[in-house]
Amino acid sequence: MFSRMAQRFLDGDRLEIGGWPVRLRVDGRARRVSLRVDRAKSEVVALAPSPRRLNEAVAFAQEKSGWIAKQLEALPQRQSLAPGGVLRLNDKPYRLEVGPGRARLEEGRIVAPDDPNWGLKVIRLAKREALTVLTERTAIHAAALGRPTPSVAVADPKARWGSCRPATPRAAAAIRYSWRLILAPAAVADYVAAHECAHLIEANHGPRFWALCEQLLAGDPAPHRAWLRAHAAELHAIGA
């Protein structure tokens, strides 16, 4: 029996099982204890329907330690940016190089000064490019819906590609994206922009919401959603 069964676990606790990271989560909609792989965070989530069943979730994860190892071993390894490599931004490949001056995008290459923060400078440049591209796409989709362009920001969330705060009498609308969308195909990033703009009108994911997405994209959003599910771990594996 798992030796820590008597311990009191909390929602959000992280532990190692067989040397692999497992996060505990309470989901009131769940009907039973289960495991799922969070590809973005490279960890397994042990779900429990209620806090009192977290111990049961830990025990179940221990029983499935072989499955956990197999799933996490199959995830992409972290990809550190380095001179000589290639980084795709908005469907365009850029060769990574060292050069004097500020980090910059040039024709077919990204150049950053040779110092210990070289990789971070490239990431910051990618974030600026993401903000520019996603702001442009947001403005286009918001206008198509007859809505003012919301404020746009980029961050590095692990669990979502975008979030929308619709306008209220006290605050203007705001949309936040994952900067890593600039690493995805342009059509996929555009889908996320359309998705979040649709939330300016529909705050749920009902039929009217998906109809708005299809209207903005002039097509089915399902392939773009599938691409993100399949490649999330790869995008999150890229770092300095």
Short mmCIF file of C-alpha atoms in Angstrom, two decimals:
data_model
loop_
_atom_site.label_atom_id
_atom_site.label_comp_id
_atom_site.label_asym_id
_atom_site.label_seq_id
_atom_site.Cartn_x
_atom_site.Cartn_y
_atom_site.Cartn_z
CA MET A 1 0.00 0.00 0.00
CA PHE A 2 1.14 3.54 -0.73
CA SER A 3 2.97 4.67 2.42
CA ARG A 4 1.49 8.19 2.44
CA MET A 5 -2.15 7.13 2.45
CA ALA A 6 -2.63 8.64 5.90
CA GLN A 7 -1.35 12.03 4.77
CA ARG A 8 -3.86 14.78 4.10
CA PHE A 9 -3.51 16.05 0.55
CA LEU A 10 -4.79 19.35 -0.84
CA ASP A 11 -6.05 20.49 -4.22
CA GLY A 12 -3.03 21.66 -6.22
CA ASP A 13 -0.45 19.60 -4.32
CA ARG A 14 2.44 18.33 -6.40
CA LEU A 15 4.30 15.11 -5.70
CA GLU A 16 6.57 12.61 -7.41
CA ILE A 17 5.47 9.09 -8.23
CA GLY A 18 8.14 6.85 -9.63
CA GLY A 19 10.27 9.96 -10.15
CA TRP A 20 7.62 11.67 -12.32
CA PRO A 21 5.62 14.82 -11.47
CA VAL A 22 1.96 14.39 -10.51
CA ARG A 23 -0.39 17.25 -9.62
CA LEU A 24 -3.57 16.75 -7.61
CA ARG A 25 -6.75 18.48 -8.67
CA VAL A 26 -10.31 18.48 -7.41
CA ASP A 27 -12.95 18.62 -10.14
CA GLY A 28 -16.52 18.68 -8.88
CA ARG A 29 -17.74 17.60 -12.31
CA ALA A 30 -15.73 14.37 -12.20
CA ARG A 31 -17.58 11.19 -11.30
CA ARG A 32 -14.55 9.13 -10.36
CA VAL A 33 -10.84 9.30 -9.69
CA SER A 34 -8.82 9.46 -12.91
CA LEU A 35 -5.50 10.48 -14.46
CA ARG A 36 -4.80 12.73 -17.42
CA VAL A 37 -1.65 14.07 -19.04
CA ASP A 38 -1.08 17.83 -19.00
CA ARG A 39 1.18 18.11 -22.06
CA ALA A 40 1.75 21.83 -21.59
CA LYS A 41 3.20 21.34 -18.10
CA SER A 42 4.77 17.92 -18.79
CA GLU A 43 3.03 16.35 -15.83
CA VAL A 44 0.19 14.01 -14.97
CA VAL A 45 -2.90 15.34 -13.21
CA ALA A 46 -4.65 13.07 -10.71
CA LEU A 47 -8.31 14.13 -10.62
CA ALA A 48 -10.63 13.57 -7.67
CA PRO A 49 -14.35 14.43 -7.47
CA SER A 50 -13.94 15.92 -3.99
CA PRO A 51 -11.15 16.87 -1.54
CA ARG A 52 -11.87 13.83 0.64
CA ARG A 53 -10.99 11.55 -2.28
CA LEU A 54 -7.57 13.04 -2.96
CA ASN A 55 -5.90 10.24 -1.00
CA GLU A 56 -7.67 7.79 -3.28
CA ALA A 57 -6.36 9.70 -6.30
CA VAL A 58 -2.80 9.46 -4.95
CA ALA A 59 -3.17 5.72 -4.39
CA PHE A 60 -4.55 5.29 -7.91
CA ALA A 61 -1.64 7.23 -9.38
CA GLN A 62 0.77 5.01 -7.47
CA GLU A 63 -0.87 1.93 -8.93
CA LYS A 64 -0.52 3.41 -12.42
CA SER A 65 3.11 4.52 -12.01
CA GLY A 66 4.14 2.51 -15.08
CA TRP A 67 1.50 4.23 -17.20
CA ILE A 68 2.59 7.63 -15.89
CA ALA A 69 6.22 6.94 -16.79
CA LYS A 70 5.28 5.78 -20.29
CA GLN A 71 3.13 8.86 -20.97
CA LEU A 72 5.66 11.42 -19.74
CA GLU A 73 8.64 9.73 -21.37
CA ALA A 74 6.86 10.14 -24.71
CA LEU A 75 6.55 13.93 -24.37
CA PRO A 76 8.94 16.17 -26.33
CA GLN A 77 12.19 17.11 -24.61
CA ARG A 78 12.78 20.75 -23.78
CA GLN A 79 14.20 22.61 -26.79
CA SER A 80 16.65 25.35 -25.86
CA LEU A 81 17.21 28.07 -28.44
CA ALA A 82 20.80 28.32 -29.65
CA PRO A 83 22.73 30.06 -32.44
CA GLY A 84 22.65 28.02 -35.60
CA GLY A 85 19.14 26.74 -34.97
CA VAL A 86 15.92 27.71 -36.68
CA LEU A 87 12.83 29.24 -35.12
CA ARG A 88 9.53 29.58 -36.97
CA LEU A 89 7.50 32.70 -36.25
CA ASN A 90 4.12 33.17 -37.93
CA ASP A 91 4.89 30.47 -40.53
CA LYS A 92 8.30 31.92 -41.46
CA PRO A 93 11.59 30.15 -40.62
CA TYR A 94 14.33 32.31 -39.11
CA ARG A 95 17.91 31.20 -38.64
CA LEU A 96 19.21 32.10 -35.18
CA GLU A 97 22.46 34.07 -35.22
CA VAL A 98 24.78 36.09 -32.99
CA GLY A 99 25.51 39.67 -33.95
CA PRO A 100 26.12 43.16 -32.55
CA GLY A 101 23.33 45.55 -31.61
CA ARG A 102 19.86 44.87 -30.27
CA ALA A 103 17.98 41.65 -30.91
CA ARG A 104 16.17 42.03 -34.22
CA LEU A 105 14.30 40.31 -37.01
CA GLU A 106 15.94 40.53 -40.39
CA GLU A 107 15.21 38.81 -43.69
CA GLY A 108 15.25 35.13 -42.83
CA ARG A 109 17.17 35.48 -39.58
CA ILE A 110 16.97 36.55 -35.95
CA VAL A 111 20.09 38.26 -34.63
CA ALA A 112 20.86 38.83 -30.95
CA PRO A 113 24.05 40.00 -29.17
CA ASP A 114 26.44 37.40 -27.76
CA ASP A 115 25.87 37.41 -23.99
CA PRO A 116 24.52 35.03 -21.32
CA ASN A 117 20.96 36.26 -21.99
CA TRP A 118 21.07 35.50 -25.72
CA GLY A 119 18.17 33.05 -25.56
CA LEU A 120 16.06 35.35 -23.40
CA LYS A 121 16.56 38.18 -25.87
CA VAL A 122 15.30 35.95 -28.68
CA ILE A 123 12.25 35.00 -26.58
CA ARG A 124 11.50 38.67 -25.84
CA LEU A 125 11.70 39.43 -29.55
CA ALA A 126 9.29 36.56 -30.27
CA LYS A 127 6.91 37.95 -27.66
CA ARG A 128 6.97 41.38 -29.31
CA GLU A 129 6.23 39.79 -32.66
CA ALA A 130 3.38 37.80 -31.10
CA LEU A 131 1.87 40.97 -29.64
CA THR A 132 2.05 42.73 -33.00
CA VAL A 133 0.50 39.87 -34.98
CA LEU A 134 -2.20 39.01 -32.46
CA THR A 135 -3.16 42.66 -31.99
CA GLU A 136 -3.64 42.95 -35.77
CA ARG A 137 -5.77 39.80 -35.96
CA THR A 138 -7.81 40.85 -32.93
CA ALA A 139 -8.59 44.22 -34.49
CA ILE A 140 -9.75 42.53 -37.70
CA HIS A 141 -12.04 40.06 -35.94
CA ALA A 142 -13.43 42.62 -33.50
CA ALA A 143 -14.28 44.93 -36.40
CA ALA A 144 -16.03 42.07 -38.21
CA LEU A 145 -18.21 41.67 -35.14
CA GLY A 146 -18.89 45.39 -34.88
CA ARG A 147 -17.00 45.67 -31.60
CA PRO A 148 -14.23 48.10 -30.56
CA THR A 149 -10.75 46.60 -30.53
CA PRO A 150 -10.05 45.35 -27.00
CA SER A 151 -6.72 45.85 -25.28
CA VAL A 152 -4.34 42.99 -26.10
CA ALA A 153 -1.51 41.52 -24.04
CA VAL A 154 0.65 38.41 -24.23
CA ALA A 155 1.87 36.21 -21.38
CA ASP A 156 3.04 32.63 -20.90
CA PRO A 157 0.13 30.69 -19.39
CA LYS A 158 0.52 26.91 -19.21
CA ALA A 159 -3.10 25.84 -19.49
CA ARG A 160 -4.79 28.17 -22.00
CA TRP A 161 -4.01 29.84 -25.28
CA GLY A 162 -6.15 32.89 -24.68
CA SER A 163 -8.65 34.54 -22.37
CA CYS A 164 -11.20 37.28 -22.91
CA ARG A 165 -12.74 39.78 -20.51
CA PRO A 166 -15.77 41.28 -22.28
CA ALA A 167 -16.51 44.96 -21.85
CA THR A 168 -18.49 46.10 -18.81
CA PRO A 169 -19.89 49.53 -17.89
CA ARG A 170 -16.75 50.07 -15.80
CA ALA A 171 -14.02 48.51 -17.94
CA ALA A 172 -13.14 48.07 -21.59
CA ALA A 173 -12.76 44.60 -23.07
CA ALA A 174 -9.36 42.92 -22.80
CA ILE A 175 -7.85 39.82 -24.38
CA ARG A 176 -4.71 38.02 -23.26
CA TYR A 177 -2.90 35.46 -25.40
CA SER A 178 -0.08 32.99 -24.99
CA TRP A 179 2.93 34.42 -26.80
CA ARG A 180 3.69 30.87 -27.97
CA LEU A 181 0.95 31.18 -30.57
CA ILE A 182 3.50 32.97 -32.75
CA LEU A 183 5.32 29.60 -32.92
CA ALA A 184 2.20 27.88 -34.28
CA PRO A 185 0.93 28.00 -37.86
CA ALA A 186 -0.57 31.40 -38.65
CA ALA A 187 -4.00 29.88 -39.27
CA VAL A 188 -3.97 28.30 -35.80
CA ALA A 189 -3.02 31.58 -34.11
CA ASP A 190 -5.74 33.32 -36.09
CA TYR A 191 -8.26 30.75 -34.86
CA VAL A 192 -7.41 31.60 -31.25
CA ALA A 193 -7.82 35.32 -32.01
CA ALA A 194 -11.22 34.61 -33.58
CA HIS A 195 -12.16 32.39 -30.63
CA GLU A 196 -11.39 35.08 -28.07
CA CYS A 197 -13.10 37.80 -30.10
CA ALA A 198 -16.22 35.64 -30.31
CA HIS A 199 -16.24 35.80 -26.51
CA LEU A 200 -16.74 39.55 -26.78
CA ILE A 201 -20.32 38.65 -27.70
CA GLU A 202 -20.83 35.13 -26.32
CA ALA A 203 -19.21 34.39 -22.96
CA ASN A 204 -19.94 30.65 -23.23
CA HIS A 205 -19.08 27.84 -25.66
CA GLY A 206 -22.61 27.22 -26.89
CA PRO A 207 -23.84 26.86 -30.48
CA ARG A 208 -24.03 30.63 -31.04
CA PHE A 209 -20.41 31.00 -29.94
CA TRP A 210 -19.14 28.34 -32.36
CA ALA A 211 -21.25 29.85 -35.13
CA LEU A 212 -19.42 33.15 -34.58
CA CYS A 213 -16.07 31.36 -34.76
CA GLU A 214 -17.00 29.75 -38.06
CA GLN A 215 -18.21 33.10 -39.37
CA LEU A 216 -14.94 34.83 -38.47
CA LEU A 217 -12.78 32.04 -39.86
CA ALA A 218 -14.97 31.31 -42.87
CA GLY A 219 -14.50 27.67 -42.02
CA ASP A 220 -14.47 24.93 -39.40
CA PRO A 221 -12.34 25.68 -36.31
CA ALA A 222 -12.04 21.99 -35.39
CA PRO A 223 -8.76 21.31 -37.28
CA HIS A 224 -7.08 24.24 -35.52
CA ARG A 225 -8.27 23.04 -32.12
CA ALA A 226 -6.97 19.57 -32.92
CA TRP A 227 -3.58 20.99 -33.95
CA LEU A 228 -3.21 22.78 -30.62
CA ARG A 229 -4.11 19.64 -28.67
CA ALA A 230 -1.59 17.60 -30.63
CA HIS A 231 1.28 20.10 -30.51
CA ALA A 232 0.84 21.91 -27.18
CA ALA A 233 3.76 20.09 -25.56
CA GLU A 234 6.07 20.95 -28.46
CA LEU A 235 5.27 24.66 -28.21
CA HIS A 236 5.75 24.71 -24.44
CA ALA A 237 9.04 22.81 -24.75
CA ILE A 238 10.69 25.76 -26.52
CA GLY A 239 12.64 28.00 -24.17
CA ALA A 240 15.82 29.93 -23.52
#
